[in-house]
mmCIF file of C-alpha atoms and ligand atoms in Angstrom:
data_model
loop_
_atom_site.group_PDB
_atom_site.id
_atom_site.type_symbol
_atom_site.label_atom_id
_atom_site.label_comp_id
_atom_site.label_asym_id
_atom_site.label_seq_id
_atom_site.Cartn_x
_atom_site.Cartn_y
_atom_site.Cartn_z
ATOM 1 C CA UNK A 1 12.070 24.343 7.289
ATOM 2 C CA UNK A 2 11.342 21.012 6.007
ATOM 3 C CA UNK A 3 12.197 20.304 2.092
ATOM 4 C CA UNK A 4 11.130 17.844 -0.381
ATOM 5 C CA UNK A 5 13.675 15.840 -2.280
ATOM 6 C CA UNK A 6 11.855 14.045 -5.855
ATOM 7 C CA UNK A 7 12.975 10.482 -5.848
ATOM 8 C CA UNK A 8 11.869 9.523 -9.545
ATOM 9 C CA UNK A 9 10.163 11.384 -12.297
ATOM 10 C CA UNK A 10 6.687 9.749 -11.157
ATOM 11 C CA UNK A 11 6.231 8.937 -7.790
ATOM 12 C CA UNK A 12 8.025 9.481 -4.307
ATOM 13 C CA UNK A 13 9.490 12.089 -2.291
ATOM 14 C CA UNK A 14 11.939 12.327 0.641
ATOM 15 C CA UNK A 15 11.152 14.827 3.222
ATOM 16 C CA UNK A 16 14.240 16.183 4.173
ATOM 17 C CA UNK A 17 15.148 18.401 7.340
ATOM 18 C CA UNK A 18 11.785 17.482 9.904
ATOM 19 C CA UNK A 19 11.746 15.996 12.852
ATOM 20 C CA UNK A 20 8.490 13.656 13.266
ATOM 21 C CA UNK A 21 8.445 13.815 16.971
ATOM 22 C CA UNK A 22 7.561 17.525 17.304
ATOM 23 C CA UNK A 23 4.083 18.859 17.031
ATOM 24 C CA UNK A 24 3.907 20.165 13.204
ATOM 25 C CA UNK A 25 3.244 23.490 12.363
ATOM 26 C CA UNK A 26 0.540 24.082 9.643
ATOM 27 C CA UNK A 27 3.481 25.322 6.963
ATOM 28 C CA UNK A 28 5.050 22.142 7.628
ATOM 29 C CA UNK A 29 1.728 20.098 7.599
ATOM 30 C CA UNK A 30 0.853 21.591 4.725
ATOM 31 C CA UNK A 31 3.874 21.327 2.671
ATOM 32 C CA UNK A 32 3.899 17.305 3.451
ATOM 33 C CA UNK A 33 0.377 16.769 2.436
ATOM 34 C CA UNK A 34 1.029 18.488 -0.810
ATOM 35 C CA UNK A 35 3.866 16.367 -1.344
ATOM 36 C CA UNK A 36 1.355 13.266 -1.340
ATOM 37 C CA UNK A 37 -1.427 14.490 -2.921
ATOM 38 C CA UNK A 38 1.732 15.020 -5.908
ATOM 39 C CA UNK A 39 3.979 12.119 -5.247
ATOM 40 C CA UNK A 40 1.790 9.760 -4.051
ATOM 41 C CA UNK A 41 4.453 8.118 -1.580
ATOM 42 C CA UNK A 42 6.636 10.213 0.866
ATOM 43 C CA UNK A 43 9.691 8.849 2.969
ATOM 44 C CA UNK A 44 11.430 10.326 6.096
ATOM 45 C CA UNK A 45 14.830 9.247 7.509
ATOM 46 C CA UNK A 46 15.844 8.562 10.781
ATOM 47 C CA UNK A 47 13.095 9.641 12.471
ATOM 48 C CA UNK A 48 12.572 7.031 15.840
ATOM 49 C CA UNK A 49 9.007 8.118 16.751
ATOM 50 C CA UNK A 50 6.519 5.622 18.488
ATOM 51 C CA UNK A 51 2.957 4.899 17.719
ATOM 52 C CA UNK A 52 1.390 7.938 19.240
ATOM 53 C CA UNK A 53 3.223 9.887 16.808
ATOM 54 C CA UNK A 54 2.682 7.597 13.813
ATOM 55 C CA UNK A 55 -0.414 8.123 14.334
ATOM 56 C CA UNK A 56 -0.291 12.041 15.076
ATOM 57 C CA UNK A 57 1.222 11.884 11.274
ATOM 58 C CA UNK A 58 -1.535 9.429 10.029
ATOM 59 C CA UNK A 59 -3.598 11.781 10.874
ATOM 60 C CA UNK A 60 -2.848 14.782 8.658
ATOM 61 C CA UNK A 61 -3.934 12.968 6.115
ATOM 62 C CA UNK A 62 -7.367 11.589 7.182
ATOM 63 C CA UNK A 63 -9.059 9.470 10.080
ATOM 64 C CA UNK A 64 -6.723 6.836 11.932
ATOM 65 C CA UNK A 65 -8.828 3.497 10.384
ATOM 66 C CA UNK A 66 -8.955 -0.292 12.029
ATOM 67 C CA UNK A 67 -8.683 -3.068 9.460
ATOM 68 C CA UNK A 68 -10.814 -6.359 9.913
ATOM 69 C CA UNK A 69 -9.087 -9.870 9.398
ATOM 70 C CA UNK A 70 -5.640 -8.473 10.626
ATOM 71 C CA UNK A 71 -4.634 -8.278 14.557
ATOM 72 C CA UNK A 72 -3.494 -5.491 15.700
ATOM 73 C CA UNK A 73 -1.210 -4.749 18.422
ATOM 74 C CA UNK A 74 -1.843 -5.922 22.090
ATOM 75 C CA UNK A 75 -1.045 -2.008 23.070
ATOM 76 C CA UNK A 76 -2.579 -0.071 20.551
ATOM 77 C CA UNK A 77 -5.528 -0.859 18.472
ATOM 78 C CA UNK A 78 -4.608 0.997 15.698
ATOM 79 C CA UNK A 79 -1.498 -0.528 14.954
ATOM 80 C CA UNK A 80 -0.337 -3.599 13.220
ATOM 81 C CA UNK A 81 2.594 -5.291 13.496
ATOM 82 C CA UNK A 82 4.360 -6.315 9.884
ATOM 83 C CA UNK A 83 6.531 -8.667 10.880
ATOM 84 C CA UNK A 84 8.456 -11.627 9.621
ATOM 85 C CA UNK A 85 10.393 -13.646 12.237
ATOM 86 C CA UNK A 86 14.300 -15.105 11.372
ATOM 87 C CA UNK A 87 13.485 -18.872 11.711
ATOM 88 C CA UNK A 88 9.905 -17.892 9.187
ATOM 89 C CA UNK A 89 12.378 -19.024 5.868
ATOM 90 C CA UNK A 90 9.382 -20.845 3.821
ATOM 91 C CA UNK A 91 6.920 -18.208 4.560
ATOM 92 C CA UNK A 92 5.122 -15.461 2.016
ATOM 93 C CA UNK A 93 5.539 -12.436 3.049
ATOM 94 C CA UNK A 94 2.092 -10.360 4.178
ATOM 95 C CA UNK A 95 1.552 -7.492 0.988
ATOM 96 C CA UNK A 96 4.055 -10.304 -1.169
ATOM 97 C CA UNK A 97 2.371 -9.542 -4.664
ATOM 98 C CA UNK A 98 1.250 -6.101 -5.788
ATOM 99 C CA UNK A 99 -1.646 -4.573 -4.330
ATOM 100 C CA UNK A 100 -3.420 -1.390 -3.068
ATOM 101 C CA UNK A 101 -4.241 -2.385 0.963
ATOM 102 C CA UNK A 102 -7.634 -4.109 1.755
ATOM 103 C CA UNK A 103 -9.035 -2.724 -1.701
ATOM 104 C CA UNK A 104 -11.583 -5.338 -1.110
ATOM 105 C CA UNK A 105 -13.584 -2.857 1.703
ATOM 106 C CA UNK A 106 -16.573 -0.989 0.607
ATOM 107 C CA UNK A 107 -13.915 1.773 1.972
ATOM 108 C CA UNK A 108 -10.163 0.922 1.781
ATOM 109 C CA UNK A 109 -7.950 2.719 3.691
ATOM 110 C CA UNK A 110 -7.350 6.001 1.133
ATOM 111 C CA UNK A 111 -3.407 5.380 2.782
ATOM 112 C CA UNK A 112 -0.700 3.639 5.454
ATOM 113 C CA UNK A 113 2.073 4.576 7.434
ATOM 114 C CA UNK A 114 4.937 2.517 7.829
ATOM 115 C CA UNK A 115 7.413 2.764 10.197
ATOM 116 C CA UNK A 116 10.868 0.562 10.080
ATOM 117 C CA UNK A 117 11.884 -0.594 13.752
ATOM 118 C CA UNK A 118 13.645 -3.643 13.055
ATOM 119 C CA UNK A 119 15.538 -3.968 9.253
ATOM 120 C CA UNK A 120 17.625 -7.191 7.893
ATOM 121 C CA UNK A 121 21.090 -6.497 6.740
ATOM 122 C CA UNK A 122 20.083 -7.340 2.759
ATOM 123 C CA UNK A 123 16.750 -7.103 1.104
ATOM 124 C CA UNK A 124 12.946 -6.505 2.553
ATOM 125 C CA UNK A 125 12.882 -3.407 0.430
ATOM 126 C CA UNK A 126 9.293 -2.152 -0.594
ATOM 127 C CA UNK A 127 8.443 -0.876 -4.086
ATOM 128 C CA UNK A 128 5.245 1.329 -5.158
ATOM 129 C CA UNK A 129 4.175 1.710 -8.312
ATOM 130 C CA UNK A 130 2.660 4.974 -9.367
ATOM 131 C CA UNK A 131 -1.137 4.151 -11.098
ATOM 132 C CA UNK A 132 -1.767 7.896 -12.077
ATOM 133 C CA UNK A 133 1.404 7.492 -14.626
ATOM 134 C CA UNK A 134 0.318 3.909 -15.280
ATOM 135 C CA UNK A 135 -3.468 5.267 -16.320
ATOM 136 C CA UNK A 136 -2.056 8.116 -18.050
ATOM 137 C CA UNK A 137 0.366 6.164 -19.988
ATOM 138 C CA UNK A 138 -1.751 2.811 -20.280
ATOM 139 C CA UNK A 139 -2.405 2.053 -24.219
ATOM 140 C CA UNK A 140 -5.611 3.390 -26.088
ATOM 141 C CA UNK A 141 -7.087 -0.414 -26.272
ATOM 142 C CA UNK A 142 -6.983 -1.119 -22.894
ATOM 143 C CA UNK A 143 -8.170 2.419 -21.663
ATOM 144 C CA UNK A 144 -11.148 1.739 -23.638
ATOM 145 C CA UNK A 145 -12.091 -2.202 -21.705
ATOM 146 C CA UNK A 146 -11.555 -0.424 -18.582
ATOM 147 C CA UNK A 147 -13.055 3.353 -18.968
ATOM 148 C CA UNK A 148 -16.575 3.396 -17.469
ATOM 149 C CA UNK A 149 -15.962 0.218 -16.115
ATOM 150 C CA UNK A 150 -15.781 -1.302 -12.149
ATOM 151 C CA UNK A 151 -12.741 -3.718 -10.991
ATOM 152 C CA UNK A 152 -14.648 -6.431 -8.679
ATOM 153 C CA UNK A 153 -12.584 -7.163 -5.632
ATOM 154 C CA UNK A 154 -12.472 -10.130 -2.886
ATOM 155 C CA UNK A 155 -10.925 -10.754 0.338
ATOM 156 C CA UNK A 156 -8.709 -13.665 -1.186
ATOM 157 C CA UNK A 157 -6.562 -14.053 1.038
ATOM 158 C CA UNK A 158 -8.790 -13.742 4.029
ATOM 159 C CA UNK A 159 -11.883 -15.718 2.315
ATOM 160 C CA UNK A 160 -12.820 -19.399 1.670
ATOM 161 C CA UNK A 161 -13.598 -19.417 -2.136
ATOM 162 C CA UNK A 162 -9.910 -18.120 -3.367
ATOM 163 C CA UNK A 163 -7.772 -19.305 -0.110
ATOM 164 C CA UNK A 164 -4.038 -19.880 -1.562
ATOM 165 C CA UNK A 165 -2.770 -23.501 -0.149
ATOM 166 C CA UNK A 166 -1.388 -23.548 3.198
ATOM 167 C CA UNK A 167 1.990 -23.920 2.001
ATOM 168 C CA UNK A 168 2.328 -20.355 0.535
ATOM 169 C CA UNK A 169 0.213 -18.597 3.524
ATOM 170 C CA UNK A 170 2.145 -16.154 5.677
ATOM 171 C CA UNK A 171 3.206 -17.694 8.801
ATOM 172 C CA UNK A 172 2.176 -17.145 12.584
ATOM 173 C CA UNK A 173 4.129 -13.828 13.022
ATOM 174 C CA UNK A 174 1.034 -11.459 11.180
ATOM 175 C CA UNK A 175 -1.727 -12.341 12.813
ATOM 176 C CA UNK A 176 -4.602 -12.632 10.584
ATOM 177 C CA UNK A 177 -8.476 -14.329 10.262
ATOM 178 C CA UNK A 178 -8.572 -16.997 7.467
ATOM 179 C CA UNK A 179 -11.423 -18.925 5.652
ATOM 180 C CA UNK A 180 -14.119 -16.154 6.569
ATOM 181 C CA UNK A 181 -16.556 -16.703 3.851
ATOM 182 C CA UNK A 182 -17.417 -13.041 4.311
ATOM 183 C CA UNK A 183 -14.407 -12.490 3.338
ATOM 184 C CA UNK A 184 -15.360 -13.927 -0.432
ATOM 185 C CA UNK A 185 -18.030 -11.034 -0.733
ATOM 186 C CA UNK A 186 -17.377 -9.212 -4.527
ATOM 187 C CA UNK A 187 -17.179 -5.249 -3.786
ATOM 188 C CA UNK A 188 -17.068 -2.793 -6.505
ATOM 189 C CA UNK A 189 -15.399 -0.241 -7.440
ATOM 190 C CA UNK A 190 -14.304 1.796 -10.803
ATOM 191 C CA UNK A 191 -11.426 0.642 -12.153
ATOM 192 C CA UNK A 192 -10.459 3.889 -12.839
ATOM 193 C CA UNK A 193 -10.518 6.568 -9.799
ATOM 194 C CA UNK A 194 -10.079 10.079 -9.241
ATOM 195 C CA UNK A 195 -8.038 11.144 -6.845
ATOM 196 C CA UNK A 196 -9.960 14.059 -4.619
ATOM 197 C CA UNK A 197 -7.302 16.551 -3.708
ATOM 198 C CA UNK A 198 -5.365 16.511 -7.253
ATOM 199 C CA UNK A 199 -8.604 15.593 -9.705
ATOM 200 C CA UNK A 200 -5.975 13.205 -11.605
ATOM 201 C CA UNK A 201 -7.067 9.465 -12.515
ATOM 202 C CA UNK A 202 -5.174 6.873 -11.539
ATOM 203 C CA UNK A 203 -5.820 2.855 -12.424
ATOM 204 C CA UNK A 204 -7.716 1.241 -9.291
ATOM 205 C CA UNK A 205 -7.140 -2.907 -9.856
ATOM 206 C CA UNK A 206 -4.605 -5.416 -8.074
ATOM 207 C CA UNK A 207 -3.651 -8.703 -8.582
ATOM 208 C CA UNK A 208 -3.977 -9.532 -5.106
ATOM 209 C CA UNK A 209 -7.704 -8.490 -4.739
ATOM 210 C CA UNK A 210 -9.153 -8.024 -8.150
ATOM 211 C CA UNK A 211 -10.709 -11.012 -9.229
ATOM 212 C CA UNK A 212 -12.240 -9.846 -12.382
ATOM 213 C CA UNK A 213 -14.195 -6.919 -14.290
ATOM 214 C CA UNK A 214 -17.542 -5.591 -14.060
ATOM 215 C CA UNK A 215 -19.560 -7.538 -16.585
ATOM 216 C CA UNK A 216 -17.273 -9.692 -17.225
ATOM 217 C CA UNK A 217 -16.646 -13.671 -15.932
ATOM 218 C CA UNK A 218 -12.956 -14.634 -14.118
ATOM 219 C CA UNK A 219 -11.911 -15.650 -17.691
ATOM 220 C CA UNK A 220 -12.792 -13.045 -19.624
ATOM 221 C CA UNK A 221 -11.300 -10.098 -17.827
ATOM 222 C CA UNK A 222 -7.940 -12.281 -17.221
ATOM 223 C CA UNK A 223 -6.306 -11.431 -20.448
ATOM 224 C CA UNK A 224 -7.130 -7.953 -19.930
ATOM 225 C CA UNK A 225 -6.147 -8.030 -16.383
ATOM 226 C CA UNK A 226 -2.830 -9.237 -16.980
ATOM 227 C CA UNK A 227 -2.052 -6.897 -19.442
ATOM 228 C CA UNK A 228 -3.166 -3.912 -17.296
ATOM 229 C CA UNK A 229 -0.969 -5.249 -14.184
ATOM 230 C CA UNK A 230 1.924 -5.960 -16.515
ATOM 231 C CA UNK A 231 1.880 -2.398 -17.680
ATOM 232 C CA UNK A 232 1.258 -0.615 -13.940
ATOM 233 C CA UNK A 233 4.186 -2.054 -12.580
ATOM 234 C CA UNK A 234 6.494 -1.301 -15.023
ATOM 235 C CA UNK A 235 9.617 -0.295 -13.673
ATOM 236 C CA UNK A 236 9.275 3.138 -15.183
ATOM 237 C CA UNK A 237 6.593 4.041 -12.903
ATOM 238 C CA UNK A 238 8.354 2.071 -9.831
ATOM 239 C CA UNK A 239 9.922 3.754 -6.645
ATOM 240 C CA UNK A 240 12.179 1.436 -4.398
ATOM 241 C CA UNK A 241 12.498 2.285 -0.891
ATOM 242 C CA UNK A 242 15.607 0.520 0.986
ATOM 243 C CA UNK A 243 14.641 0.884 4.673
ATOM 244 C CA UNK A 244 17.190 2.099 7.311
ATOM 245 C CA UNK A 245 15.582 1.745 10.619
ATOM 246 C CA UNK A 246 13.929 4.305 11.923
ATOM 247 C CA UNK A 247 12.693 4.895 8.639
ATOM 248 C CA UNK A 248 8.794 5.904 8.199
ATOM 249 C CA UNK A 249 6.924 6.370 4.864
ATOM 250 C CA UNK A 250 3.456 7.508 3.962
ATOM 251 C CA UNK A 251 1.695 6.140 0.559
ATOM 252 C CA UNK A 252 -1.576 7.160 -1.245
ATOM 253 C CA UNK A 253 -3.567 3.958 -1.341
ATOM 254 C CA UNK A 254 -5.632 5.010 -4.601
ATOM 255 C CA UNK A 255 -2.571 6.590 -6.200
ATOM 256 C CA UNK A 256 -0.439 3.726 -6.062
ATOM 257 C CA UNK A 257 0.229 0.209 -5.529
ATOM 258 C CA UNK A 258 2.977 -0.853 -3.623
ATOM 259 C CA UNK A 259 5.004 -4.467 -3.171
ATOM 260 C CA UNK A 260 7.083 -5.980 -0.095
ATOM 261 C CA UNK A 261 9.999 -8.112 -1.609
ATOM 262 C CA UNK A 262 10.363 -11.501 0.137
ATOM 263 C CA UNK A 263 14.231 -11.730 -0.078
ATOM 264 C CA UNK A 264 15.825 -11.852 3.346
ATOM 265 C CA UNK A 265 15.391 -15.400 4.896
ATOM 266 C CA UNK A 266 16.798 -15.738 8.110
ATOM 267 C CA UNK A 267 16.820 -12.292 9.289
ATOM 268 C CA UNK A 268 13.565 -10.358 11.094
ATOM 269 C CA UNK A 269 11.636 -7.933 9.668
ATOM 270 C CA UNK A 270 9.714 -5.572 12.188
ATOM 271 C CA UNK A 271 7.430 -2.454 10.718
ATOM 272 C CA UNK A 272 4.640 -0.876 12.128
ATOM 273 C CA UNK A 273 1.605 -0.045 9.789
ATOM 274 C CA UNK A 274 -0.994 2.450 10.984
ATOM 275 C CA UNK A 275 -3.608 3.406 7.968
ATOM 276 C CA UNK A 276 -5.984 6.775 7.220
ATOM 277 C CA UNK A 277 -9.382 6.416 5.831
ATOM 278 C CA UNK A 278 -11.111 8.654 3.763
ATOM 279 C CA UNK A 279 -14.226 8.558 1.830
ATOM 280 C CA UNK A 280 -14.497 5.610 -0.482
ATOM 281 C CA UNK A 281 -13.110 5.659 -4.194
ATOM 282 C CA UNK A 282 -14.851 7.834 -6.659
HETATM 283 C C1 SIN B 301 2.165 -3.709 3.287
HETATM 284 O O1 SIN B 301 1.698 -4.226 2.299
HETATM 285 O O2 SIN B 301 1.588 -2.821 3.895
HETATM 286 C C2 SIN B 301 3.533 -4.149 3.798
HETATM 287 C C3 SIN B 301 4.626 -3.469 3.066
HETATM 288 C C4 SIN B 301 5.976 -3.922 3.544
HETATM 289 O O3 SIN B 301 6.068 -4.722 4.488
HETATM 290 O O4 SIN B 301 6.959 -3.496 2.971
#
């Protein structure tokens, strides 16, 4: 029987003795969810499945979604390749900065599944940062800006209005839809969520996406902003996941935020990302 392993006091769990590529029984189903729903991330070693059963696991934990502005795979729709090529040395990195995925939907994915095919000798870790420790720990002034209060989100890096240069876009390898104006829409939503299975808050706001608060201008909410992102991603609420191949790990889109480091020029970096969709944050 499968077992959980804690990988830091706040977020992150290995799953230990499971093999991905058999049909799951509802004890073992069950026992990963609830893993999630408390750690927020959970990571399995050496596991080798292929997209059918990424997304057999995807869906345990809601409805396999498809993401506009990013192309998936030629042979499956609901998979996208996250890949950075060798020669790609002055590229970003796609999910470079810290962020909760596509946060700018009406309805962002509630969660991804990544699975590690192809993994540089050094570097291309990812790191998640848990925002149910970061909103239960944030300080009493800045609880009380964002309480009651909706983050505003925007396409950036998809849009027209907030399009970084050319010179730090991700190069050809991701395939994804630039200068879409609808891209540059503002969607809502509170700044602070609760989860649905656990009932625990967690912060909802990313530098990537969030381009201000609710009743508040761009400048106005930047002080705050930067305060709030400097505190979520402290390293005490920080996992750090060093990916073997073969590797596959689940996050919780609302409970967390999560960063791909951009540190291993001149070696390819091959993932597959398959996300779950649930019903929109609350
Ligand atoms: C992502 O943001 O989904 C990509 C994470 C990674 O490549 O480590």
């Amino acid at each position: 029987m499968a077992r959980i392993r804690r990988l830091t006091g706040y977020i992150g769990a290995e799953v230990e003795d499971i093999d991905l590529r058999r049909e799951l029984g509802s004890a073992e189903s069950n026992l990963i969810q609830s893993a999630l729903n408390e750690y927020h991330v959970i990571a399995f070693r050496k596991q080798l499945i292929d997209s059918s059963q990424q997304k057999s696991l995807t869906k345990l934990f809601g409805d396999v979604g498809r993401l506009p502005y990013v192309r998936p795979t030629e042979e499956d729709p609901d998979v996208i390749a996250v890949l950075k090529e060798a020669q790609e040395n002055q590229a970003g990195v796609f999910g470079g900065e810290w962020h909760s995925d596509f946060s700018f939907l009406e309805n962002p994915p509630a969660g991804s599944v990544l699975r590690a095919v192809d993994i540089p000798p050094v570097g291309g870790d990812t790191l998640w940062a848990s925002q149910v420790a970061a909103f239960e720990n944030l300080p009493l002034e800045l609880k009380t800006v964002i309480e009651n209060r909706n983050g505003i989100h925007v396409g950036k890096p998809y849009g027209v209005k907030f399009a970084p240069p050319v010179s730090t876009q991700v190069n050809g390898s991701i395939k994804m839809v630039r200068g879409d104006p609808a891209a540059d829409r503002e969607v809502s939503h509170p700044a602070v969520v609760t989860l649905p299975k656990s009932g625990k808050k967690a912060l909802f706001l990313n530098p990537i996406y969030t381009v201000r608060l609710g009743g508040m201008t761009v400048e106005e909410s930047q002080p705050y902003l930067q305060a709030i992102y400097q505190h979520a991603t402290k390293p005490d609420f920080c996992m750090r996941w060093h990916w073997q191949s073969g590797d596959v790990v689940v996050w919780d889109n609302r409970a967390s935020m999560h960063y791909a480091t951009n540190d291993y020029n001149g070696f390819r970096r091959l993932l597959y990302r398959t996300t779950y969709v649930n019903e929109a944050p609350v």
